mmCIF file of C-alpha atoms in Angstrom:
data_model
loop_
_atom_site.group_PDB
_atom_site.id
_atom_site.type_symbol
_atom_site.label_atom_id
_atom_site.label_comp_id
_atom_site.label_asym_id
_atom_site.label_seq_id
_atom_site.Cartn_x
_atom_site.Cartn_y
_atom_site.Cartn_z
ATOM 1 C CA UNK A 1 97.531 69.614 50.786
ATOM 2 C CA UNK A 2 97.937 66.068 52.279
ATOM 3 C CA UNK A 3 95.428 65.189 54.991
ATOM 4 C CA UNK A 4 98.233 64.124 57.205
ATOM 5 C CA UNK A 5 99.855 67.441 57.197
ATOM 6 C CA UNK A 6 96.713 69.389 58.054
ATOM 7 C CA UNK A 7 95.871 66.894 60.794
ATOM 8 C CA UNK A 8 99.415 66.951 62.084
ATOM 9 C CA UNK A 9 99.761 70.442 63.251
ATOM 10 C CA UNK A 10 98.807 73.180 60.785
ATOM 11 C CA UNK A 11 95.800 74.407 62.862
ATOM 12 C CA UNK A 12 96.118 72.676 66.171
ATOM 13 C CA UNK A 13 99.541 74.026 66.915
ATOM 14 C CA UNK A 14 99.034 77.694 65.729
ATOM 15 C CA UNK A 15 95.505 78.445 67.115
ATOM 16 C CA UNK A 16 94.761 79.241 70.839
ATOM 17 C CA UNK A 17 92.813 76.183 72.014
ATOM 18 C CA UNK A 18 90.373 78.315 74.036
ATOM 19 C CA UNK A 19 89.697 80.691 71.179
ATOM 20 C CA UNK A 20 89.281 77.865 68.891
ATOM 21 C CA UNK A 21 86.363 76.496 70.916
ATOM 22 C CA UNK A 22 84.812 79.783 71.934
ATOM 23 C CA UNK A 23 81.270 80.213 70.621
ATOM 24 C CA UNK A 24 80.889 76.413 70.030
ATOM 25 C CA UNK A 25 81.862 74.518 73.061
ATOM 26 C CA UNK A 26 82.972 77.308 75.362
ATOM 27 C CA UNK A 27 81.121 80.598 76.221
ATOM 28 C CA UNK A 28 82.368 83.981 75.487
ATOM 29 C CA UNK A 29 84.265 85.817 78.256
ATOM 30 C CA UNK A 30 82.424 89.102 77.400
ATOM 31 C CA UNK A 31 78.739 88.865 76.762
ATOM 32 C CA UNK A 32 76.993 91.999 75.561
ATOM 33 C CA UNK A 33 75.763 93.841 72.389
ATOM 34 C CA UNK A 34 76.659 97.295 71.334
ATOM 35 C CA UNK A 35 76.060 99.518 68.350
ATOM 36 C CA UNK A 36 78.583 101.863 66.586
ATOM 37 C CA UNK A 37 81.202 103.444 68.719
ATOM 38 C CA UNK A 38 79.841 101.846 71.803
ATOM 39 C CA UNK A 39 81.433 98.588 70.828
ATOM 40 C CA UNK A 40 84.886 99.993 70.862
ATOM 41 C CA UNK A 41 84.291 101.684 74.260
ATOM 42 C CA UNK A 42 82.954 98.486 75.882
ATOM 43 C CA UNK A 43 85.773 96.434 74.399
ATOM 44 C CA UNK A 44 88.544 98.645 75.837
ATOM 45 C CA UNK A 45 86.664 98.783 79.194
ATOM 46 C CA UNK A 46 86.448 95.011 79.315
ATOM 47 C CA UNK A 47 90.184 94.721 78.584
ATOM 48 C CA UNK A 48 91.015 97.318 81.355
ATOM 49 C CA UNK A 49 88.717 95.795 83.870
ATOM 50 C CA UNK A 50 89.899 92.187 83.317
ATOM 51 C CA UNK A 51 93.600 93.127 83.385
ATOM 52 C CA UNK A 52 93.110 95.246 86.620
ATOM 53 C CA UNK A 53 91.100 92.478 88.342
ATOM 54 C CA UNK A 54 93.478 89.756 87.379
ATOM 55 C CA UNK A 55 96.396 91.790 88.844
ATOM 56 C CA UNK A 56 94.533 92.757 92.081
ATOM 57 C CA UNK A 57 93.303 89.095 92.780
ATOM 58 C CA UNK A 58 96.612 87.426 91.989
ATOM 59 C CA UNK A 59 96.932 86.208 95.592
ATOM 60 C CA UNK A 60 93.371 84.669 95.394
ATOM 61 C CA UNK A 61 94.349 82.560 92.514
ATOM 62 C CA UNK A 62 92.103 84.121 89.954
ATOM 63 C CA UNK A 63 91.873 82.237 86.710
ATOM 64 C CA UNK A 64 89.114 83.764 84.710
ATOM 65 C CA UNK A 65 86.973 87.017 84.642
ATOM 66 C CA UNK A 66 83.726 87.107 82.752
ATOM 67 C CA UNK A 67 81.890 90.311 82.103
ATOM 68 C CA UNK A 68 78.185 90.531 81.107
ATOM 69 C CA UNK A 69 76.491 93.935 80.407
ATOM 70 C CA UNK A 70 72.893 94.635 81.047
ATOM 71 C CA UNK A 71 71.112 98.014 80.220
ATOM 72 C CA UNK A 72 71.881 99.543 83.619
ATOM 73 C CA UNK A 73 74.120 97.197 85.318
ATOM 74 C CA UNK A 74 77.313 94.921 84.857
ATOM 75 C CA UNK A 75 77.695 91.378 86.156
ATOM 76 C CA UNK A 76 81.386 90.328 86.638
ATOM 77 C CA UNK A 77 82.034 86.668 87.429
ATOM 78 C CA UNK A 78 85.375 85.792 88.828
ATOM 79 C CA UNK A 79 86.782 82.216 89.074
ATOM 80 C CA UNK A 80 89.325 81.955 91.928
ATOM 81 C CA UNK A 81 91.043 79.113 93.842
ATOM 82 C CA UNK A 82 90.530 80.996 97.167
ATOM 83 C CA UNK A 83 87.137 82.781 97.326
ATOM 84 C CA UNK A 84 87.527 83.716 100.980
ATOM 85 C CA UNK A 85 90.336 86.124 100.073
ATOM 86 C CA UNK A 86 87.987 87.871 97.511
ATOM 87 C CA UNK A 87 84.907 88.017 99.726
ATOM 88 C CA UNK A 88 86.639 89.070 102.887
ATOM 89 C CA UNK A 89 84.910 89.267 106.353
ATOM 90 C CA UNK A 90 81.170 89.946 105.996
ATOM 91 C CA UNK A 91 81.671 90.801 102.354
ATOM 92 C CA UNK A 92 83.915 93.715 102.896
ATOM 93 C CA UNK A 93 86.194 92.472 100.189
ATOM 94 C CA UNK A 94 83.584 92.576 97.589
ATOM 95 C CA UNK A 95 82.576 96.107 98.440
ATOM 96 C CA UNK A 96 86.140 97.230 98.075
ATOM 97 C CA UNK A 97 86.513 95.406 94.877
ATOM 98 C CA UNK A 98 83.383 97.241 93.604
ATOM 99 C CA UNK A 99 84.799 100.583 94.363
ATOM 100 C CA UNK A 100 88.155 99.450 92.710
ATOM 101 C CA UNK A 101 86.344 98.488 89.502
ATOM 102 C CA UNK A 102 84.325 101.815 89.366
ATOM 103 C CA UNK A 103 87.610 103.668 89.670
ATOM 104 C CA UNK A 104 89.158 101.735 86.885
ATOM 105 C CA UNK A 105 86.090 102.461 84.663
ATOM 106 C CA UNK A 106 85.908 106.051 85.460
ATOM 107 C CA UNK A 107 89.573 106.619 84.445
ATOM 108 C CA UNK A 108 89.433 108.082 80.838
ATOM 109 C CA UNK A 109 85.814 106.734 80.192
ATOM 110 C CA UNK A 110 82.605 108.400 79.242
ATOM 111 C CA UNK A 111 80.466 105.845 81.073
ATOM 112 C CA UNK A 112 78.272 107.331 83.728
ATOM 113 C CA UNK A 113 79.693 105.530 86.818
ATOM 114 C CA UNK A 114 77.184 106.878 89.284
ATOM 115 C CA UNK A 115 74.337 105.195 87.387
ATOM 116 C CA UNK A 116 76.160 102.005 86.923
ATOM 117 C CA UNK A 117 75.308 99.016 89.215
ATOM 118 C CA UNK A 118 77.949 96.227 89.515
ATOM 119 C CA UNK A 119 77.045 92.643 90.545
ATOM 120 C CA UNK A 120 80.112 90.585 91.618
ATOM 121 C CA UNK A 121 79.922 86.845 91.652
ATOM 122 C CA UNK A 122 82.658 84.527 92.798
ATOM 123 C CA UNK A 123 83.092 80.937 91.712
ATOM 124 C CA UNK A 124 85.595 78.444 93.237
ATOM 125 C CA UNK A 125 88.102 76.408 91.167
ATOM 126 C CA UNK A 126 87.398 72.913 92.155
ATOM 127 C CA UNK A 127 90.837 71.518 91.384
ATOM 128 C CA UNK A 128 93.660 74.244 90.992
ATOM 129 C CA UNK A 129 95.998 71.602 89.677
ATOM 130 C CA UNK A 130 93.789 71.297 86.507
ATOM 131 C CA UNK A 131 93.751 75.070 85.803
ATOM 132 C CA UNK A 132 96.284 75.889 82.998
ATOM 133 C CA UNK A 133 96.532 79.594 84.230
ATOM 134 C CA UNK A 134 97.471 78.572 87.796
ATOM 135 C CA UNK A 135 99.902 75.898 86.629
ATOM 136 C CA UNK A 136 101.524 78.384 84.371
ATOM 137 C CA UNK A 137 101.722 81.019 87.105
ATOM 138 C CA UNK A 138 103.400 78.625 89.354
ATOM 139 C CA UNK A 139 105.931 77.611 86.823
ATOM 140 C CA UNK A 140 106.669 81.389 86.060
ATOM 141 C CA UNK A 141 107.166 82.267 89.817
ATOM 142 C CA UNK A 142 109.492 79.333 90.274
ATOM 143 C CA UNK A 143 111.430 80.155 87.172
ATOM 144 C CA UNK A 144 111.702 83.712 88.436
ATOM 145 C CA UNK A 145 113.184 82.388 91.632
ATOM 146 C CA UNK A 146 115.846 80.861 89.428
ATOM 147 C CA UNK A 147 114.884 77.143 90.024
ATOM 148 C CA UNK A 148 116.078 74.654 87.419
ATOM 149 C CA UNK A 149 113.383 74.690 84.591
ATOM 150 C CA UNK A 150 113.369 70.940 84.028
ATOM 151 C CA UNK A 151 112.683 70.148 87.669
ATOM 152 C CA UNK A 152 110.112 72.759 87.890
ATOM 153 C CA UNK A 153 108.244 71.494 84.820
ATOM 154 C CA UNK A 154 108.550 67.817 85.780
ATOM 155 C CA UNK A 155 107.066 68.508 89.124
ATOM 156 C CA UNK A 156 104.341 70.624 87.752
ATOM 157 C CA UNK A 157 103.329 67.993 85.033
ATOM 158 C CA UNK A 158 103.509 65.280 87.718
ATOM 159 C CA UNK A 159 100.951 67.206 89.997
ATOM 160 C CA UNK A 160 98.647 67.787 87.037
ATOM 161 C CA UNK A 161 98.670 64.060 86.059
ATOM 162 C CA UNK A 162 98.130 63.004 89.674
ATOM 163 C CA UNK A 163 94.945 65.349 89.759
ATOM 164 C CA UNK A 164 93.303 63.280 86.960
ATOM 165 C CA UNK A 165 94.318 65.010 83.687
ATOM 166 C CA UNK A 166 94.343 62.994 80.665
ATOM 167 C CA UNK A 167 97.419 64.842 79.362
ATOM 168 C CA UNK A 168 99.577 67.866 79.867
ATOM 169 C CA UNK A 169 101.998 69.804 77.616
ATOM 170 C CA UNK A 170 104.405 72.627 78.601
ATOM 171 C CA UNK A 171 106.306 74.777 76.119
ATOM 172 C CA UNK A 172 109.218 77.148 76.977
ATOM 173 C CA UNK A 173 110.451 79.655 74.448
ATOM 174 C CA UNK A 174 113.223 82.203 74.936
ATOM 175 C CA UNK A 175 116.749 82.298 76.506
ATOM 176 C CA UNK A 176 116.072 79.300 78.680
ATOM 177 C CA UNK A 177 118.611 78.898 81.533
ATOM 178 C CA UNK A 178 120.374 82.219 80.456
ATOM 179 C CA UNK A 179 121.564 80.680 77.132
ATOM 180 C CA UNK A 180 123.027 83.012 74.513
ATOM 181 C CA UNK A 181 120.645 81.806 71.784
ATOM 182 C CA UNK A 182 116.917 81.406 72.353
ATOM 183 C CA UNK A 183 115.290 78.120 71.784
ATOM 184 C CA UNK A 184 111.994 76.315 72.301
ATOM 185 C CA UNK A 185 111.693 73.210 74.558
ATOM 186 C CA UNK A 186 108.558 71.118 74.654
ATOM 187 C CA UNK A 187 107.531 68.623 77.428
ATOM 188 C CA UNK A 188 104.387 66.603 77.354
ATOM 189 C CA UNK A 189 102.924 63.625 79.173
ATOM 190 C CA UNK A 190 99.622 61.874 78.049
ATOM 191 C CA UNK A 191 97.496 62.946 75.157
ATOM 192 C CA UNK A 192 96.761 66.546 74.013
ATOM 193 C CA UNK A 193 94.404 66.333 70.915
ATOM 194 C CA UNK A 194 94.756 70.019 69.916
ATOM 195 C CA UNK A 195 92.779 69.505 66.732
ATOM 196 C CA UNK A 196 89.715 67.713 68.226
ATOM 197 C CA UNK A 197 87.228 70.436 69.122
ATOM 198 C CA UNK A 198 85.026 68.231 71.345
ATOM 199 C CA UNK A 199 87.954 67.532 73.661
ATOM 200 C CA UNK A 200 88.287 69.627 76.981
ATOM 201 C CA UNK A 201 91.577 71.475 76.493
ATOM 202 C CA UNK A 202 92.572 74.181 78.965
ATOM 203 C CA UNK A 203 95.243 76.656 77.861
ATOM 204 C CA UNK A 204 97.275 79.479 79.305
ATOM 205 C CA UNK A 205 100.426 81.411 78.303
ATOM 206 C CA UNK A 206 102.367 83.779 80.701
ATOM 207 C CA UNK A 207 105.831 85.313 80.115
ATOM 208 C CA UNK A 208 108.417 84.911 82.832
ATOM 209 C CA UNK A 209 110.781 87.856 83.342
ATOM 210 C CA UNK A 210 114.260 86.342 84.024
ATOM 211 C CA UNK A 211 117.637 87.811 84.418
ATOM 212 C CA UNK A 212 118.565 87.413 80.706
ATOM 213 C CA UNK A 213 115.137 88.452 79.388
ATOM 214 C CA UNK A 214 111.546 87.093 78.962
ATOM 215 C CA UNK A 215 110.806 83.296 78.702
ATOM 216 C CA UNK A 216 107.456 82.478 77.439
ATOM 217 C CA UNK A 217 105.513 79.708 79.169
ATOM 218 C CA UNK A 218 102.591 77.928 77.545
ATOM 219 C CA UNK A 219 100.601 75.289 79.300
ATOM 220 C CA UNK A 220 97.979 72.796 77.677
ATOM 221 C CA UNK A 221 95.904 70.575 79.978
ATOM 222 C CA UNK A 222 93.657 67.814 78.526
ATOM 223 C CA UNK A 223 90.902 67.373 81.108
ATOM 224 C CA UNK A 224 88.028 64.941 81.276
ATOM 225 C CA UNK A 225 84.765 66.155 79.596
ATOM 226 C CA UNK A 226 83.010 66.602 82.911
ATOM 227 C CA UNK A 227 85.864 68.657 84.461
ATOM 228 C CA UNK A 228 85.451 72.413 84.934
#
């Protein structure tokens, strides 16, 4: 196989940039060890917890949920753009969130919830315009409000570049603008080296439910090495 073809897009365009770097340059989102059937149980619990927390904290601008399991406790680290919404007055928001997570775990699970201690940690997103998940969420919400997709994407890319990103790429796929035949449109500004593992690439994909069906939204942001 020619080197140019391999370098051009065989891997960089097909692989999730975050998963491509996980374990080498990026940490795992779930950190624990399990034997036998416990692995399956913990895996489904993590998926259920992460999905529930992401939906509940949508207004707080949540971008990431990391789960770490210890012998008798669980540490959940949430990265949000508005930590005050999560913490609440005097930490009441965190206590409510703990009860919510315990309820999620107890539904159809054999885990002893009474003996489980949950430690919640909240990190703030320093620059929301450099978070691929938040940028994709804003694009989805504006598309669902039936705003013109080219104007929505151009404004989003302009804000990302003004915030200091080295490059940004947005891909729409589906019945864009209510077209009869689905298609894919790509927009990019700056550099997006998808194949270079050492580069700091943030990535997110979210579907937008429009009148004529789903339109997939993918966002790639090439950030500086020291950016979080």
